[in-house]
PDB file of C-alpha atoms in Angstrom:
ATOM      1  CA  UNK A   1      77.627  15.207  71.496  1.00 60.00           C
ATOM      2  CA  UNK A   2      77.031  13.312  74.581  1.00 67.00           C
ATOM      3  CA  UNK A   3      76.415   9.360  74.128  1.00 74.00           C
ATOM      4  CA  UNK A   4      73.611   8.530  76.674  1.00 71.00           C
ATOM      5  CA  UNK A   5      75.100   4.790  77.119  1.00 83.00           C
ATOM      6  CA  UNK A   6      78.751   5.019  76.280  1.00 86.00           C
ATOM      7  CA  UNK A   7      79.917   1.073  77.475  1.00 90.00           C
ATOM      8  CA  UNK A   8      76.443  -0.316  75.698  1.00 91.00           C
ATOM      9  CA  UNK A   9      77.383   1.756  72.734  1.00 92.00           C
ATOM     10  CA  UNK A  10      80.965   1.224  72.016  1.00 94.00           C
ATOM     11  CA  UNK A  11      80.396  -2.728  72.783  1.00 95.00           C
ATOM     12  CA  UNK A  12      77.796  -2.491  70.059  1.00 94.00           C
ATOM     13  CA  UNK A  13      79.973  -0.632  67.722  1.00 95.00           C
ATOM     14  CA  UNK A  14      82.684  -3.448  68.207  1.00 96.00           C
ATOM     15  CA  UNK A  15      80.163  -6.222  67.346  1.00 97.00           C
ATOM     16  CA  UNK A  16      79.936  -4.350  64.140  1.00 97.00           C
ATOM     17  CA  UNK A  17      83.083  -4.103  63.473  1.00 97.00           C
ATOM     18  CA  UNK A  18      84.167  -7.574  64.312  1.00 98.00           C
ATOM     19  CA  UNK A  19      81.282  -9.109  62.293  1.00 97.00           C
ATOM     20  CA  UNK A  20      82.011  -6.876  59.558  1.00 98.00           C
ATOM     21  CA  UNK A  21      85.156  -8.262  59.044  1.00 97.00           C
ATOM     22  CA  UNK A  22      84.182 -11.759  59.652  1.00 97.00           C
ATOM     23  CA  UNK A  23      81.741 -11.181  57.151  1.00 97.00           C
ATOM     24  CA  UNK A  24      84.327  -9.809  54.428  1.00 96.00           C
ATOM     25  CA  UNK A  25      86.521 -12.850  55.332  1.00 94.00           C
ATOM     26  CA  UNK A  26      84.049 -15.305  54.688  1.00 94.00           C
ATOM     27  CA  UNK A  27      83.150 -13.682  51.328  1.00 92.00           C
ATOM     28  CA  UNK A  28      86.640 -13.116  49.896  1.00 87.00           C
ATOM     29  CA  UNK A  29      87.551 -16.675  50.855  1.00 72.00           C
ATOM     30  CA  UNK A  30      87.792 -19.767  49.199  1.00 73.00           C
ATOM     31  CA  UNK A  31      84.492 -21.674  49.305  1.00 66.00           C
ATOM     32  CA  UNK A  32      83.998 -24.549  48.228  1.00 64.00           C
ATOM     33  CA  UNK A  33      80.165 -25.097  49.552  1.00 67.00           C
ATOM     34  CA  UNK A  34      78.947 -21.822  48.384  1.00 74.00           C
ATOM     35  CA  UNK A  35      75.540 -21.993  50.041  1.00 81.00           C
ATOM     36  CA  UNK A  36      77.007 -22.341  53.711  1.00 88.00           C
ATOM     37  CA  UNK A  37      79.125 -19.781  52.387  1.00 91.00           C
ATOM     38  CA  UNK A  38      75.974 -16.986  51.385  1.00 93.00           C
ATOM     39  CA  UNK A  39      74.377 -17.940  54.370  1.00 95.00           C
ATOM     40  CA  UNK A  40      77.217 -17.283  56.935  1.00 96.00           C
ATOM     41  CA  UNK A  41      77.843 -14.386  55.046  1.00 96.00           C
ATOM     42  CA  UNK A  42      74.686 -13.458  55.756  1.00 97.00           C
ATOM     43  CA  UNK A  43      75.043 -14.388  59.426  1.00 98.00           C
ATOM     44  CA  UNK A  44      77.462 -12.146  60.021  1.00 98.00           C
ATOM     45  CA  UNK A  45      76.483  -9.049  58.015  1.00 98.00           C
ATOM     46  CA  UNK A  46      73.002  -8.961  59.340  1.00 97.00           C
ATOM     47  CA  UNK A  47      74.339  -8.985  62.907  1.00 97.00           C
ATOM     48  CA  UNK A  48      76.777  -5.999  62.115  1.00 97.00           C
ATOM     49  CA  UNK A  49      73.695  -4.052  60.707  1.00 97.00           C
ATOM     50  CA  UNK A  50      71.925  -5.271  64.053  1.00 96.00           C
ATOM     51  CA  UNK A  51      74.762  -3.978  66.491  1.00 96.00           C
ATOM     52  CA  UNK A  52      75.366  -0.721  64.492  1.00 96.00           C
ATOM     53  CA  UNK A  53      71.405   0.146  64.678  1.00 94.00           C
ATOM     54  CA  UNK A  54      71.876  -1.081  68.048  1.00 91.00           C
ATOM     55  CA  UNK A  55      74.678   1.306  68.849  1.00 91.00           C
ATOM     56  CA  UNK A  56      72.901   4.244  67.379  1.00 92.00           C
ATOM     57  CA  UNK A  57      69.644   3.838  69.056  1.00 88.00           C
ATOM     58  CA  UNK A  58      71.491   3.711  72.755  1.00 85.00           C
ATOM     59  CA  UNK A  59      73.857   6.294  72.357  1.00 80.00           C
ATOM     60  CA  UNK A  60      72.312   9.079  70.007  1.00 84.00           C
ATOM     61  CA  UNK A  61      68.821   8.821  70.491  1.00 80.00           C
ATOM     62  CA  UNK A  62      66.799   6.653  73.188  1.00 72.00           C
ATOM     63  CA  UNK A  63      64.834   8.978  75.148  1.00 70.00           C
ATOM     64  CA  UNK A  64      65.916  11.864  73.104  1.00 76.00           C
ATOM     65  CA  UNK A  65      64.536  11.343  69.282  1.00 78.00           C
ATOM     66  CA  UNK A  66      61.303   9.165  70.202  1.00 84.00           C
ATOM     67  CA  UNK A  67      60.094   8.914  66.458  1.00 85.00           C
ATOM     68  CA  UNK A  68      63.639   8.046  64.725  1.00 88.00           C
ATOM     69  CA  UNK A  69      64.576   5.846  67.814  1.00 84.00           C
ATOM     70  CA  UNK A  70      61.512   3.852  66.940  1.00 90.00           C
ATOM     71  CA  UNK A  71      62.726   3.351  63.075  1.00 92.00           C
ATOM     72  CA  UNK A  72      66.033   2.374  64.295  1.00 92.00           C
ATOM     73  CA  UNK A  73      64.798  -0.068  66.822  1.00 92.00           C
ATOM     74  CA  UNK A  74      63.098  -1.772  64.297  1.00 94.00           C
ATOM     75  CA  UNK A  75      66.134  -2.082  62.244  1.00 95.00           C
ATOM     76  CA  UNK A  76      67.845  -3.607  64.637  1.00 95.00           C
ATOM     77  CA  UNK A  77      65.171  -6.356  65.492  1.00 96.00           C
ATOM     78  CA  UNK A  78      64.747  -6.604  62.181  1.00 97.00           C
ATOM     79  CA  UNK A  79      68.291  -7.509  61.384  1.00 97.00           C
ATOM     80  CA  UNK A  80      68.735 -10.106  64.134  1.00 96.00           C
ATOM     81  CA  UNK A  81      65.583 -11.477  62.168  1.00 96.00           C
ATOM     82  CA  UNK A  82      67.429 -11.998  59.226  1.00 97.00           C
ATOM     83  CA  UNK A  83      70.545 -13.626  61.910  1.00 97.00           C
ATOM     84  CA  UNK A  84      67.917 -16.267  62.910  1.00 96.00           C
ATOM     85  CA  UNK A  85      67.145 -16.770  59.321  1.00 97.00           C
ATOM     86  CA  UNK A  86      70.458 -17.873  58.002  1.00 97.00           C
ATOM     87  CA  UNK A  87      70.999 -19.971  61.239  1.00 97.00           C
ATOM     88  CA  UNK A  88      68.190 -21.979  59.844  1.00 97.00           C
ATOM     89  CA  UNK A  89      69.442 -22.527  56.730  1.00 96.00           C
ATOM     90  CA  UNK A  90      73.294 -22.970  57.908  1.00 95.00           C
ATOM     91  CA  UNK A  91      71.565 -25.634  59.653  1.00 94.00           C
ATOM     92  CA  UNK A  92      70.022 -27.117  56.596  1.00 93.00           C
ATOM     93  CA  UNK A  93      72.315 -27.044  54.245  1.00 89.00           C
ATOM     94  CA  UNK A  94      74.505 -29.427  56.795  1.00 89.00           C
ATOM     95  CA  UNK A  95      71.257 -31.515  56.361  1.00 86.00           C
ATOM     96  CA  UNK A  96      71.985 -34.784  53.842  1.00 73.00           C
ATOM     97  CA  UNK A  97      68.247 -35.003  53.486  1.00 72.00           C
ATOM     98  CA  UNK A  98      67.272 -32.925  50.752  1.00 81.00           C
ATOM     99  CA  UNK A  99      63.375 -33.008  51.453  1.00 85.00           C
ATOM    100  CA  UNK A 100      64.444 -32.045  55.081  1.00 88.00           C
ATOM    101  CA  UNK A 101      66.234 -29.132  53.756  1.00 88.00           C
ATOM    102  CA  UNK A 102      63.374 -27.811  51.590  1.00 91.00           C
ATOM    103  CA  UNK A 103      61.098 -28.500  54.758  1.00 94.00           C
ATOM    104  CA  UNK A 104      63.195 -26.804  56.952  1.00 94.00           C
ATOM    105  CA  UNK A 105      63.889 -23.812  54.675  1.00 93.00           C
ATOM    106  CA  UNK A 106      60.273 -23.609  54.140  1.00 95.00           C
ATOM    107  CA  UNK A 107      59.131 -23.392  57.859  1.00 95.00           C
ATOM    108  CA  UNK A 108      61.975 -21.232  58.191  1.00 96.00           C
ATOM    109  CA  UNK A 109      60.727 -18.458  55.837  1.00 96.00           C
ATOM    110  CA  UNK A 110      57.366 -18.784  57.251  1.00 97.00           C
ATOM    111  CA  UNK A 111      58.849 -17.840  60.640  1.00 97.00           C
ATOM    112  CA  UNK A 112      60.429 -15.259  59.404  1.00 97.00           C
ATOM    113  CA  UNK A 113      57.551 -13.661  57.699  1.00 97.00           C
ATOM    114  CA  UNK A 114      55.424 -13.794  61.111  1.00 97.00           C
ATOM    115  CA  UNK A 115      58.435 -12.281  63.138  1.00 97.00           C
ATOM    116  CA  UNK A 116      58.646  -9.293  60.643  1.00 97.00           C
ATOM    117  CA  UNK A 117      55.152  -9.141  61.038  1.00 97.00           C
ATOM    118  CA  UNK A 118      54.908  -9.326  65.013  1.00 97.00           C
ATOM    119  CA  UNK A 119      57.712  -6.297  64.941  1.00 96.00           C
ATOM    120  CA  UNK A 120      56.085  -4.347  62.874  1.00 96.00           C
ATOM    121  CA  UNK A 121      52.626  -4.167  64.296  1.00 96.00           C
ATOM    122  CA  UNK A 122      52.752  -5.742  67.680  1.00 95.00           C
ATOM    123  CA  UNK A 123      55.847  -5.914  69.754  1.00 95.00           C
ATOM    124  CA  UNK A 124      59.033  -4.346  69.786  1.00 93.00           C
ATOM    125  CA  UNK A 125      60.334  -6.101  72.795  1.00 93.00           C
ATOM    126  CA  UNK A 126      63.967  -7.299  72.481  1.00 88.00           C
ATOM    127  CA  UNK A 127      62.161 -10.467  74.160  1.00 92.00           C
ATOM    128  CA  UNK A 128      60.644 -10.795  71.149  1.00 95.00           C
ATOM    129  CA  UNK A 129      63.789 -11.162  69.072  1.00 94.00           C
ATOM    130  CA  UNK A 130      65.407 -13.718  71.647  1.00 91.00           C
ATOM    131  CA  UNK A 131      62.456 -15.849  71.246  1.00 94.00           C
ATOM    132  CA  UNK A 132      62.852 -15.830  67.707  1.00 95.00           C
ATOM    133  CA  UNK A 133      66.204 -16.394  66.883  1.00 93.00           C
ATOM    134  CA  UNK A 134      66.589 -18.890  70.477  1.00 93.00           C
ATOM    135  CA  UNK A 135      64.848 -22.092  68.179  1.00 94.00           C
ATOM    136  CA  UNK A 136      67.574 -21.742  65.675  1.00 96.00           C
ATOM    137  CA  UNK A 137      70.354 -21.465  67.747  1.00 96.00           C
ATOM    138  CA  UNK A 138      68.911 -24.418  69.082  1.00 95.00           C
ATOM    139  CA  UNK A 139      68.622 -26.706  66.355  1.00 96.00           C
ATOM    140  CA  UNK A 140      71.857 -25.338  64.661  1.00 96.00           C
ATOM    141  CA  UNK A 141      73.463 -26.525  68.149  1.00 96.00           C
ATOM    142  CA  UNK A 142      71.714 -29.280  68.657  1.00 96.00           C
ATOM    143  CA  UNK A 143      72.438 -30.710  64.578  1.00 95.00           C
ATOM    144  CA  UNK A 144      76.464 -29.550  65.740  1.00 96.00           C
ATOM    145  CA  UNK A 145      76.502 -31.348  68.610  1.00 95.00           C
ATOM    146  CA  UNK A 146      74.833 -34.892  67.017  1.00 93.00           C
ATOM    147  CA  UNK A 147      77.680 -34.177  63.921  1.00 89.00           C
ATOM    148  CA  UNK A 148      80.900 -33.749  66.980  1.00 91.00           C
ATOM    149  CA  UNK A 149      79.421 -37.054  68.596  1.00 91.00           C
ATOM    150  CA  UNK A 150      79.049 -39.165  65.605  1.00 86.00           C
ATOM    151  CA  UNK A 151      82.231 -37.839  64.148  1.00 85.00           C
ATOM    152  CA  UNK A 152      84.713 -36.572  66.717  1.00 80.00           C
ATOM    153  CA  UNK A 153      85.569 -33.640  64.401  1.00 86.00           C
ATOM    154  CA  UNK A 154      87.507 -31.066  66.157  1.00 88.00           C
ATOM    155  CA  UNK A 155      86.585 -28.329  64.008  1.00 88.00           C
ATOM    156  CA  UNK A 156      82.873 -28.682  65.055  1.00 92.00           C
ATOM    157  CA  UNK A 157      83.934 -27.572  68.560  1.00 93.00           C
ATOM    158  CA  UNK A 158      84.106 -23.700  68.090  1.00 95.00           C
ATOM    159  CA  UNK A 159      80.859 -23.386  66.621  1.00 96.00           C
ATOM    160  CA  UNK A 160      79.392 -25.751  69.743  1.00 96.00           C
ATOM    161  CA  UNK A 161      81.692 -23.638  71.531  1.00 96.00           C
ATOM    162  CA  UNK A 162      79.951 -20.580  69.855  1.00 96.00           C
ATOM    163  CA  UNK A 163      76.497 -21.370  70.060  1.00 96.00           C
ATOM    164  CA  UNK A 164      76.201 -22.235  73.647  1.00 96.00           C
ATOM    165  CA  UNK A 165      78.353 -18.983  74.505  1.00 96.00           C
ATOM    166  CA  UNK A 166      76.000 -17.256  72.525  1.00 95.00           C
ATOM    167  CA  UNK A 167      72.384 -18.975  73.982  1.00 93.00           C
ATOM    168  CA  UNK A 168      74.603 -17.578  77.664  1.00 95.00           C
ATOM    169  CA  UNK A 169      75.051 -14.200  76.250  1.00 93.00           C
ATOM    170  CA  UNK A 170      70.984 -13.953  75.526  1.00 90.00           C
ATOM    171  CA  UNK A 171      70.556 -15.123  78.871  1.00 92.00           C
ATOM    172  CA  UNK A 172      72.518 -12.597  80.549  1.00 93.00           C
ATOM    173  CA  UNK A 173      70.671 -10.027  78.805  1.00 89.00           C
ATOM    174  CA  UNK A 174      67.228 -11.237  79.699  1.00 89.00           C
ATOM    175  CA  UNK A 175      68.536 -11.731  83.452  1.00 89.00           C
ATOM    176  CA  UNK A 176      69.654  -7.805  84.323  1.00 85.00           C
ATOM    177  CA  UNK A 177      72.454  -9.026  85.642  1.00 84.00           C
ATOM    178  CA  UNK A 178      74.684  -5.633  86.351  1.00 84.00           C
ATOM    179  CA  UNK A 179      77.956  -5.517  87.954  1.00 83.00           C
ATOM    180  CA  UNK A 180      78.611  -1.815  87.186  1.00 80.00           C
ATOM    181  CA  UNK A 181      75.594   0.432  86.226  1.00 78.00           C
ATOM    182  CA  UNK A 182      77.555   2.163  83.782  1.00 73.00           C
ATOM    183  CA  UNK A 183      80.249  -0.144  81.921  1.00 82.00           C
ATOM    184  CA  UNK A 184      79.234  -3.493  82.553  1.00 82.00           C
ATOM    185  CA  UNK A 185      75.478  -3.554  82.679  1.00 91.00           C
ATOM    186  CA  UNK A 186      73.569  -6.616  81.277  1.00 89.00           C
ATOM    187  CA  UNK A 187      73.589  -5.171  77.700  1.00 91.00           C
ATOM    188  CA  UNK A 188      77.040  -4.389  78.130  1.00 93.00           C
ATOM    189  CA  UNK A 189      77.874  -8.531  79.358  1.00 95.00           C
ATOM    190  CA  UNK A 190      75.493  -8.969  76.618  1.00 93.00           C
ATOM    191  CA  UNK A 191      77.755  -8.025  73.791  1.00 95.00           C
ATOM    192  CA  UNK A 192      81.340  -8.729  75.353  1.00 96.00           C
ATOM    193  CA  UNK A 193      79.731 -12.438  75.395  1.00 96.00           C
ATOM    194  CA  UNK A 194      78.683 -12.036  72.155  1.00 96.00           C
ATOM    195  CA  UNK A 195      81.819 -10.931  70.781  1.00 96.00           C
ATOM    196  CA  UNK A 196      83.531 -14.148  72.151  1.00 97.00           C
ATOM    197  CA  UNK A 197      81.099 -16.100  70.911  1.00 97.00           C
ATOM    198  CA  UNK A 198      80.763 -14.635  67.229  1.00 97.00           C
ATOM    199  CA  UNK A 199      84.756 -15.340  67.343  1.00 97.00           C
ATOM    200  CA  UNK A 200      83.979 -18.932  67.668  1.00 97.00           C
ATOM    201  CA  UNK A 201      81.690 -18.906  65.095  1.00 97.00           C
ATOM    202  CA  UNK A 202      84.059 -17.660  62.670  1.00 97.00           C
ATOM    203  CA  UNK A 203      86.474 -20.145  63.681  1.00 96.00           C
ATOM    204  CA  UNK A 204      83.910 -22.898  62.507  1.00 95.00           C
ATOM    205  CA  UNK A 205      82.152 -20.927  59.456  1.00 94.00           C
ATOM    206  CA  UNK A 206      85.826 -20.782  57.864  1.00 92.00           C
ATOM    207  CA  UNK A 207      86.496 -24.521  58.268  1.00 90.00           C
ATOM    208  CA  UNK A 208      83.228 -25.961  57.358  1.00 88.00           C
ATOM    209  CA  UNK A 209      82.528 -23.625  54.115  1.00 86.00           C
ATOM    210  CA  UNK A 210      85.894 -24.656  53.281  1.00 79.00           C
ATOM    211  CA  UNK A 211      86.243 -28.745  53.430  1.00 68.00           C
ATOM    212  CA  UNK A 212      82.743 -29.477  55.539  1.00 58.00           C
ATOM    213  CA  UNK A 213      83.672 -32.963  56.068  1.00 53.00           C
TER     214      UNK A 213
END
């Protein structure tokens, strides 16, 4: 079987496999904040699901299964959904306000429920998905970067370090920016970003579920 976008495909299959095992990592590990725990857990399943529909759709059937590739499609939007859901509440749960966190997890949910919503009827746009999950990132960052300058924790780094590598790896995508039409297209940069910055992430999920601090 021929795979229409080999580079675009095999990237995606590595962001499954990388986040897969992040994932497992996170769960078999000692945790002593179980929440941040779920949640990156979460994280990092959710985006393998994302980058395996992802893989699917652009090597087995875009352009060739219309009706399936659809279904698949929505998967994957759907699963980066659920990504910008647990961003929200990893953010959160770092919150010390607990009326904050309930407020937060609330709007959150709502969010989420109007994304799912916009996929499903209106737009399937990966646009759409960047503008949903870009907010969290955003705050997540934004909360990190607040925490690194009132603290001067080093293990806050990597997940800065993470976040803004991943905003850049969104960016890329939305830009076209191609320097081989083949095997390093803009969905290509896309996910070897991506992989770098999930990498981070990990770094800082596996410190902060373990001692926060």
């Amino acid at each position: 079987m021929v795979i229409a976008q080999p580079a675009v495909s095999l990237t995606d299959f590595a962001l499954f496999i990388e986040s897969t095992v992040f994932a497992a990592l996170l769960w078999r590990g000692r945790a002593v904040f179980a929440h941040l725990q779920v949640w990156f857990v979460v994280f990092f399943l959710s985006l393998a699901l994302a980058a395996l529909a992802g893989g699917i759709s652009h090597g087995f059937l875009e352009h060739r299964h219309p009706a399936l590739d659809a279904l698949v499609w929505s998967v994957t939007l759907l699963a980066i959904g659920l990504t910008g859901l647990s961003t929200w509440f990893i953010g959160a749960g770092l919150l010390d306000e607990s009326w904050l966190t309930r407020a937060i997890a609330v709007l959150a949910s709502l969010l989420f429920v109007l994304y799912v919503a916009v996929v499903l009827f209106v737009d399937t746009r990966f646009l759409v998905a960047v503008l949903y999950y870009l907010p969290a990132t955003l705050f997540l960052l934004l909360l990190l970067l607040w925490r690194f300058i009132d603290t001067g924790h080093f293990w806050i780094f990597p997940g800065i370090s993470g976040l803004v590598l991943a905003v850049a790896a969104a960016a890329v995508q939305q830009s076209g920016l191609t320097l081989h039409p083949v095997w390093l297209d803009h969905n290509v940069l896309y996910h070897l970003i991506q992989a770098a910055a999930m990498l981070l992430f990990f770094l800082f999920a596996r410190h902060i579920t373990r001692y926060r601090g």
